[in-house]
Amino acid sequence: MQPSQKQEAKLASAVLGLLIFFLVMTIVAVKKFGIDLPGCVTNVAAFTKGEVIERAPKHYEIHYVARMWSFEPANIELPTGAEADIYLNSVDVNHGFQILGTNVNLMAVPGAVNYSHVKFKTPGKYSVVCHEYCGSGHHGMTTTIMVSDNPTHAGEAQTRAGPPVELSLDAKAGSELVVTKGCVGCHSLDQTQTSIAPTFKGLWGKTEVMADGTKVLVDEAYVKDSIKNPQAKIVKGFQPIMPTLLVTEAELQQITEFLKTMK
Ligand code: CUA
């Protein structure tokens, strides 16, 4: 039996009604519940330094770096009503990133930058947690965002950390190599000393005590030798777990040049 024109008209209006209903629900979700519609992939390049940038009054851009087992910047403060564009990446393995009490729930993926947007309407202490198992320190991988009417350091304290250091071309290439080759998974770039490997910060020019009690100056020869023969000399207190890296002579030089800047 052929459907009559009347039936067709009924069907058409039912479909139209459904479409309008879905459209209205989408608008309600966005306006009333603050749910983000999927956006485009960001064009922000991967970064290794966390920071809070104030773009306009009460409008912040936050670059979060996830690493075993912390978030940078840590424990920031924002004013009530602050809007934040959140960019997130990881310098070692996959991590989770959830701001409890908000809709922000992201994955931190090495080499990729993920984005979310949030408005902190009510003051309070917001916890940020890693929800992807990432090793023995996973459970302690948290930080906070303190939202209050009169924050003492609304972002700025973490933003400006001295004048930017001008790196040579080789050192800059080296700074990227320590990320892509995975070095920073075990060697931190700031003071946070992990139990896995000595931090890179302040390493250059230091005298290290080896497992056998001998002392070695961290210079060009030592650094290159350590990368080529990681098991040869082990710093006291650490396990001989560093893998041998496949690097060219040029890359070896670039990593060395970068480590020189980490005094
Ligand atoms: Cu990072 Cu779990």
mmCIF file of C-alpha atoms in Angstrom, residues 95-256:
data_model
loop_
_atom_site.group_PDB
_atom_site.id
_atom_site.type_symbol
_atom_site.label_atom_id
_atom_site.label_comp_id
_atom_site.label_asym_id
_atom_site.label_seq_id
_atom_site.Cartn_x
_atom_site.Cartn_y
_atom_site.Cartn_z
ATOM 1 C CA HIS A 95 48.327 10.669 32.085
ATOM 2 C CA GLY A 96 44.776 11.662 32.916
ATOM 3 C CA PHE A 97 43.666 15.170 33.854
ATOM 4 C CA GLN A 98 40.380 15.800 35.572
ATOM 5 C CA ILE A 99 39.372 18.932 37.438
ATOM 6 C CA LEU A 100 36.885 17.626 39.976
ATOM 7 C CA GLY A 101 33.637 19.574 40.113
ATOM 8 C CA THR A 102 33.970 20.755 36.504
ATOM 9 C CA ASN A 103 33.469 19.254 33.060
ATOM 10 C CA VAL A 104 37.208 19.214 32.365
ATOM 11 C CA ASN A 105 38.369 15.654 31.748
ATOM 12 C CA LEU A 106 41.320 15.201 29.392
ATOM 13 C CA MET A 107 44.132 12.832 28.516
ATOM 14 C CA ALA A 108 47.722 14.060 28.610
ATOM 15 C CA VAL A 109 49.456 12.451 25.664
ATOM 16 C CA PRO A 110 53.148 12.892 24.850
ATOM 17 C CA GLY A 111 53.619 14.862 21.637
ATOM 18 C CA ALA A 112 49.978 15.982 21.456
ATOM 19 C CA VAL A 113 48.211 18.964 22.985
ATOM 20 C CA ASN A 114 44.667 18.579 24.267
ATOM 21 C CA TYR A 115 42.364 21.470 24.999
ATOM 22 C CA SER A 116 39.471 22.311 27.252
ATOM 23 C CA HIS A 117 37.760 25.421 28.516
ATOM 24 C CA VAL A 118 36.340 26.076 31.959
ATOM 25 C CA LYS A 119 34.784 28.910 33.935
ATOM 26 C CA PHE A 120 35.234 28.874 37.712
ATOM 27 C CA LYS A 121 31.959 30.434 38.850
ATOM 28 C CA THR A 122 32.125 29.426 42.508
ATOM 29 C CA PRO A 123 35.105 29.934 44.822
ATOM 30 C CA GLY A 124 36.732 26.896 46.380
ATOM 31 C CA LYS A 125 39.627 24.511 46.165
ATOM 32 C CA TYR A 126 39.404 22.428 42.987
ATOM 33 C CA SER A 127 41.383 19.203 42.938
ATOM 34 C CA VAL A 128 43.077 18.039 39.768
ATOM 35 C CA VAL A 129 43.746 14.318 39.552
ATOM 36 C CA CYS A 130 45.453 11.919 37.169
ATOM 37 C CA HIS A 131 42.978 9.177 36.289
ATOM 38 C CA GLU A 132 45.191 7.034 34.072
ATOM 39 C CA TYR A 133 47.486 4.535 35.767
ATOM 40 C CA CYS A 134 51.016 5.830 35.149
ATOM 41 C CA GLY A 135 53.291 3.975 37.518
ATOM 42 C CA SER A 136 54.123 3.730 41.209
ATOM 43 C CA GLY A 137 53.471 7.406 41.945
ATOM 44 C CA HIS A 138 50.112 7.560 40.155
ATOM 45 C CA HIS A 139 48.003 7.852 43.311
ATOM 46 C CA GLY A 140 49.835 10.944 44.457
ATOM 47 C CA MET A 141 49.640 12.697 41.105
ATOM 48 C CA THR A 142 47.391 15.597 42.006
ATOM 49 C CA THR A 143 47.430 19.361 42.149
ATOM 50 C CA THR A 144 44.947 22.088 43.032
ATOM 51 C CA ILE A 145 43.357 25.218 41.633
ATOM 52 C CA MET A 146 42.431 27.639 44.396
ATOM 53 C CA VAL A 147 39.604 29.934 43.333
ATOM 54 C CA SER A 148 38.859 32.893 45.604
ATOM 55 C CA ASP A 149 37.604 36.481 45.457
ATOM 56 C CA ASN A 150 40.973 37.927 46.376
ATOM 57 C CA PRO A 151 43.738 35.572 45.270
ATOM 58 C CA THR A 152 47.189 36.599 46.449
ATOM 59 C CA HIS A 153 48.991 35.395 43.368
ATOM 60 C CA ALA A 154 46.311 35.212 40.658
ATOM 61 C CA GLY A 155 48.431 33.353 38.166
ATOM 62 C CA GLU A 156 51.279 35.867 38.003
ATOM 63 C CA ALA A 157 53.483 34.162 40.553
ATOM 64 C CA GLN A 158 53.823 31.163 38.282
ATOM 65 C CA THR A 159 53.907 33.121 35.052
ATOM 66 C CA ARG A 160 57.117 35.054 35.217
ATOM 67 C CA ALA A 161 60.039 32.903 36.232
ATOM 68 C CA GLY A 162 62.907 35.196 35.316
ATOM 69 C CA PRO A 163 64.043 36.269 31.861
ATOM 70 C CA PRO A 164 63.778 33.654 29.122
ATOM 71 C CA VAL A 165 67.054 31.928 28.397
ATOM 72 C CA GLU A 166 68.285 32.257 24.832
ATOM 73 C CA LEU A 167 69.354 28.804 23.683
ATOM 74 C CA SER A 168 71.783 28.149 20.860
ATOM 75 C CA LEU A 169 70.457 26.167 17.897
ATOM 76 C CA ASP A 170 72.220 23.019 19.100
ATOM 77 C CA ALA A 171 70.972 23.428 22.663
ATOM 78 C CA LYS A 172 67.442 24.009 21.391
ATOM 79 C CA ALA A 173 67.600 20.836 19.298
ATOM 80 C CA GLY A 174 68.945 19.064 22.398
ATOM 81 C CA SER A 175 66.050 20.339 24.508
ATOM 82 C CA GLU A 176 63.683 18.661 22.045
ATOM 83 C CA LEU A 177 65.747 15.474 21.891
ATOM 84 C CA VAL A 178 65.588 14.897 25.650
ATOM 85 C CA VAL A 179 61.792 14.853 25.250
ATOM 86 C CA THR A 180 61.520 12.800 22.059
ATOM 87 C CA LYS A 181 64.177 10.294 23.192
ATOM 88 C CA GLY A 182 62.346 9.874 26.484
ATOM 89 C CA CYS A 183 65.155 11.114 28.783
ATOM 90 C CA VAL A 184 62.792 13.356 30.743
ATOM 91 C CA GLY A 185 60.713 10.333 31.709
ATOM 92 C CA CYS A 186 63.340 9.634 34.348
ATOM 93 C CA HIS A 187 65.518 12.773 34.526
ATOM 94 C CA SER A 188 63.451 15.776 35.616
ATOM 95 C CA LEU A 189 64.165 19.228 34.195
ATOM 96 C CA ASP A 190 63.471 21.023 37.467
ATOM 97 C CA GLN A 191 64.489 20.290 41.025
ATOM 98 C CA THR A 192 61.955 17.516 41.472
ATOM 99 C CA GLN A 193 64.327 14.679 42.166
ATOM 100 C CA THR A 194 62.826 11.350 41.289
ATOM 101 C CA SER A 195 64.152 8.124 42.704
ATOM 102 C CA ILE A 196 64.758 6.840 39.184
ATOM 103 C CA ALA A 197 67.534 9.067 37.894
ATOM 104 C CA PRO A 198 69.443 12.261 38.771
ATOM 105 C CA THR A 199 67.650 15.487 37.808
ATOM 106 C CA PHE A 200 69.112 17.419 34.850
ATOM 107 C CA LYS A 201 68.698 20.693 36.708
ATOM 108 C CA GLY A 202 72.041 21.750 38.158
ATOM 109 C CA LEU A 203 73.749 18.615 36.882
ATOM 110 C CA TRP A 204 76.330 20.300 34.663
ATOM 111 C CA GLY A 205 79.601 21.030 36.465
ATOM 112 C CA LYS A 206 78.556 19.043 39.516
ATOM 113 C CA THR A 207 80.769 16.402 41.090
ATOM 114 C CA GLU A 208 78.827 13.172 41.403
ATOM 115 C CA VAL A 209 79.712 10.318 43.716
ATOM 116 C CA MET A 210 79.572 6.972 41.947
ATOM 117 C CA ALA A 211 78.302 3.683 43.347
ATOM 118 C CA ASP A 212 81.897 2.524 43.844
ATOM 119 C CA GLY A 213 82.771 5.671 45.803
ATOM 120 C CA THR A 214 84.789 7.448 43.105
ATOM 121 C CA LYS A 215 83.998 11.053 42.253
ATOM 122 C CA VAL A 216 83.364 12.225 38.728
ATOM 123 C CA LEU A 217 82.960 15.744 37.376
ATOM 124 C CA VAL A 218 79.913 16.128 35.124
ATOM 125 C CA ASP A 219 81.517 17.543 31.984
ATOM 126 C CA GLU A 220 81.296 16.951 28.257
ATOM 127 C CA ALA A 221 83.264 13.706 28.340
ATOM 128 C CA TYR A 222 81.219 12.291 31.226
ATOM 129 C CA VAL A 223 77.841 13.200 29.690
ATOM 130 C CA LYS A 224 78.689 11.722 26.295
ATOM 131 C CA ASP A 225 80.118 8.600 27.895
ATOM 132 C CA SER A 226 77.009 8.203 30.075
ATOM 133 C CA ILE A 227 74.721 8.340 27.075
ATOM 134 C CA LYS A 228 76.814 5.905 25.037
ATOM 135 C CA ASN A 229 77.640 3.503 27.898
ATOM 136 C CA PRO A 230 74.940 4.086 30.515
ATOM 137 C CA GLN A 231 76.025 1.090 32.601
ATOM 138 C CA ALA A 232 79.679 2.153 32.869
ATOM 139 C CA LYS A 233 79.347 4.647 35.709
ATOM 140 C CA ILE A 234 76.341 4.629 38.012
ATOM 141 C CA VAL A 235 75.659 7.518 40.368
ATOM 142 C CA LYS A 236 75.447 6.387 43.984
ATOM 143 C CA GLY A 237 71.876 5.722 45.085
ATOM 144 C CA PHE A 238 70.545 4.898 41.617
ATOM 145 C CA GLN A 239 69.895 1.636 39.795
ATOM 146 C CA PRO A 240 71.697 0.790 36.535
ATOM 147 C CA ILE A 241 68.475 0.901 34.517
ATOM 148 C CA MET A 242 69.253 3.484 31.857
ATOM 149 C CA PRO A 243 68.886 2.048 28.355
ATOM 150 C CA THR A 244 71.478 2.686 25.675
ATOM 151 C CA LEU A 245 70.158 5.440 23.412
ATOM 152 C CA LEU A 246 70.421 5.255 19.680
ATOM 153 C CA VAL A 247 71.782 8.708 18.899
ATOM 154 C CA THR A 248 73.973 10.097 16.176
ATOM 155 C CA GLU A 249 77.155 12.003 17.021
ATOM 156 C CA ALA A 250 75.339 15.228 16.096
ATOM 157 C CA GLU A 251 72.444 14.410 18.431
ATOM 158 C CA LEU A 252 74.892 13.515 21.190
ATOM 159 C CA GLN A 253 76.442 16.948 20.815
ATOM 160 C CA GLN A 254 73.027 18.647 20.838
ATOM 161 C CA ILE A 255 71.951 16.905 24.040
ATOM 162 C CA THR A 256 75.297 17.858 25.610
#
